[in-house]
Amino acid sequence: MANDTAILKVGDKEIELPILTGTAGHPVIDVRPLGGNGYFTFDPGFMATGSCESSITFIDGGKGVLLHRGYPIEELARDSDYLEVCHMLLHGHAPDADEYINFKDTITRHTLLHEQINMFFHGFRNDAHPMAMLCGTVGAMSSFYHSDLDVNSEEQRLRSAHRLIAKMPTLVAMCYKYNVGQPFVYPTNELSYAANFLNMMFSVPAEEYVVSPAVERAMDRIFILHADHEQNASTSTVRLAGSSGANPYACIAAGVASLWGPAHGGANEACLEMLEEIGTVDRIPEFIDRAKDKNDPFRLMGFGHRVYKNHDPRATVMRESCHEVLAELKLDDPLLEVAMELERIALSDPYFAEKKLFPNVDFYSGIVLKAIGIPTNMFTCIFALSRTVGWISHWHEMLSQPGQKIGRPRQLYTGETQRKYTPIKK
């Protein structure tokens, strides 16, 4: 709502720009009048630009606050489950008991994939990166649901959302199984969302796989804590693709592709690579000293956060699950020993407190995924699985708002001005 105006003075000309205020966060200056006056804004990376209006997620990085539909992430991670969070992100409110049962039943009944999708995997090399397979197969799903691709129909949008939330765990597990040469495992309806995913990942026909309660709980928390994070790169990619009227599967495939970048979805994988570089507990002091040296390019991955300047609210809950999983599995893994000692030092060293370099959610989720037995090249796939509900919720919200236009950013042109062309034969 506009309750004030900003005045931009260009030479002798004054341009009035409305100041819009939301329910929380910074006010924004509506710069749309600039175009009619012959000017555009310049903001590489959109660091100071509000690209949309949304009521899904709010982040205050300075205070360490993350809210989904107004609910604090810490409370959701401790007291709800992933499907409850999916319902509130998609539908705008926490479900009551009946709504939850109906939503859970809907998702459960859509987990099975069309049998012909299995054939897509055999077109990939067996050592193909899981994200390459996921990107291709998500987009290919649009060829199986011709009757539900009208993006102007709310009913069809919601059916597509339910299918994507339900089928992503099945697809991600198939990417893993294809890599390791094991048969695909079909969904099991009596298991929870997280337990079903773990069963599809690790069970084999030769023997029964028993899902550990601590591992199931940790997996569910990883899904919750990565479900949405406001207008990040991949969410913005989904919205931009969706603004053209593209079908939901193409839009989510675009989100998967954006997430694949190491600057976005590869943070917990980078954290594990750092732990492997350190190698043993006795080498930690050396790397701590390097992290403190401004002239050394080494950086501690999984510490601090670009958005959260105080603490990552997701890390507090993920830390609990991390220690629960390690205590239950009792793994003898040098890498996990390095991780825990690194955490102890970081939480007790005044340097880290002063710089606010606390372990973030990627540090703990990477350790948990490693402990469960998930290879590092699958980490970003699991991130994509978790984030699908956020992507599809933003896509649905955007298409529900009147007057949406296709995205068309402007540029500051620095190339040649008009010049005469000489044909090559001359």
Tab-separated table of C-alpha atoms in Angstrom, residues 124 127-138 168 175 179 232-235 237-238 251-270 273 376-385 387 391:
chain	number	residue	atom	x	y	z
A	124	PHE	CA	21.486	-41.651	-19.691
A	127	ASP	CA	27.547	-42.354	-14.389
A	128	ALA	CA	25.442	-39.331	-15.391
A	129	HIS	CA	25.186	-36.645	-12.721
A	130	PRO	CA	21.911	-37.093	-10.789
A	131	MET	CA	20.975	-33.444	-11.385
A	132	ALA	CA	21.269	-33.958	-15.152
A	133	MET	CA	18.840	-36.872	-14.942
A	134	LEU	CA	16.494	-35.005	-12.610
A	135	CYS	CA	16.418	-31.914	-14.816
A	136	GLY	CA	15.523	-34.010	-17.865
A	137	THR	CA	12.931	-36.271	-16.276
A	138	VAL	CA	11.074	-33.463	-14.458
A	168	MET	CA	9.905	-35.775	-6.797
A	175	CYS	CA	18.464	-41.080	-10.056
A	179	ASN	CA	23.804	-44.447	-10.677
A	232	ASN	CA	16.250	-16.783	-4.261
A	233	ALA	CA	17.857	-17.530	-7.650
A	234	SER	CA	15.973	-20.765	-8.397
A	235	THR	CA	12.603	-19.436	-7.189
A	237	THR	CA	13.951	-18.596	-12.243
A	238	VAL	CA	10.723	-20.563	-11.777
A	251	CYS	CA	9.125	-24.288	-14.774
A	252	ILE	CA	10.259	-26.718	-12.066
A	253	ALA	CA	12.887	-28.155	-14.434
A	254	ALA	CA	14.157	-24.570	-14.839
A	255	GLY	CA	14.333	-24.304	-11.050
A	256	VAL	CA	16.309	-27.557	-10.867
A	257	ALA	CA	18.753	-26.211	-13.473
A	258	SER	CA	19.229	-22.955	-11.533
A	259	LEU	CA	19.715	-24.810	-8.255
A	260	TRP	CA	22.419	-26.952	-9.863
A	261	GLY	CA	24.842	-24.005	-9.750
A	262	PRO	CA	27.474	-24.386	-7.001
A	263	ALA	CA	26.792	-20.848	-5.755
A	264	HIS	CA	23.194	-21.847	-4.965
A	265	GLY	CA	22.403	-25.493	-4.295
A	266	GLY	CA	25.861	-26.892	-3.734
A	267	ALA	CA	26.608	-25.416	-0.302
A	268	ASN	CA	26.311	-28.616	1.744
A	269	GLU	CA	28.277	-30.511	-0.901
A	270	ALA	CA	31.012	-27.848	-0.670
A	273	GLU	CA	34.477	-31.332	0.277
A	376	THR	CA	27.581	-35.927	-2.142
A	377	ASN	CA	26.492	-35.800	-5.793
A	378	MET	CA	22.919	-36.465	-4.568
A	379	PHE	CA	22.826	-33.564	-2.092
A	380	THR	CA	21.547	-30.994	-4.580
A	381	CYS	CA	18.862	-33.427	-5.801
A	382	ILE	CA	17.550	-33.661	-2.242
A	383	PHE	CA	17.617	-29.866	-2.026
A	384	ALA	CA	15.532	-29.774	-5.239
A	385	LEU	CA	13.114	-32.330	-3.823
A	387	ARG	CA	12.365	-26.901	-2.575
A	391	TRP	CA	8.845	-23.265	-6.256
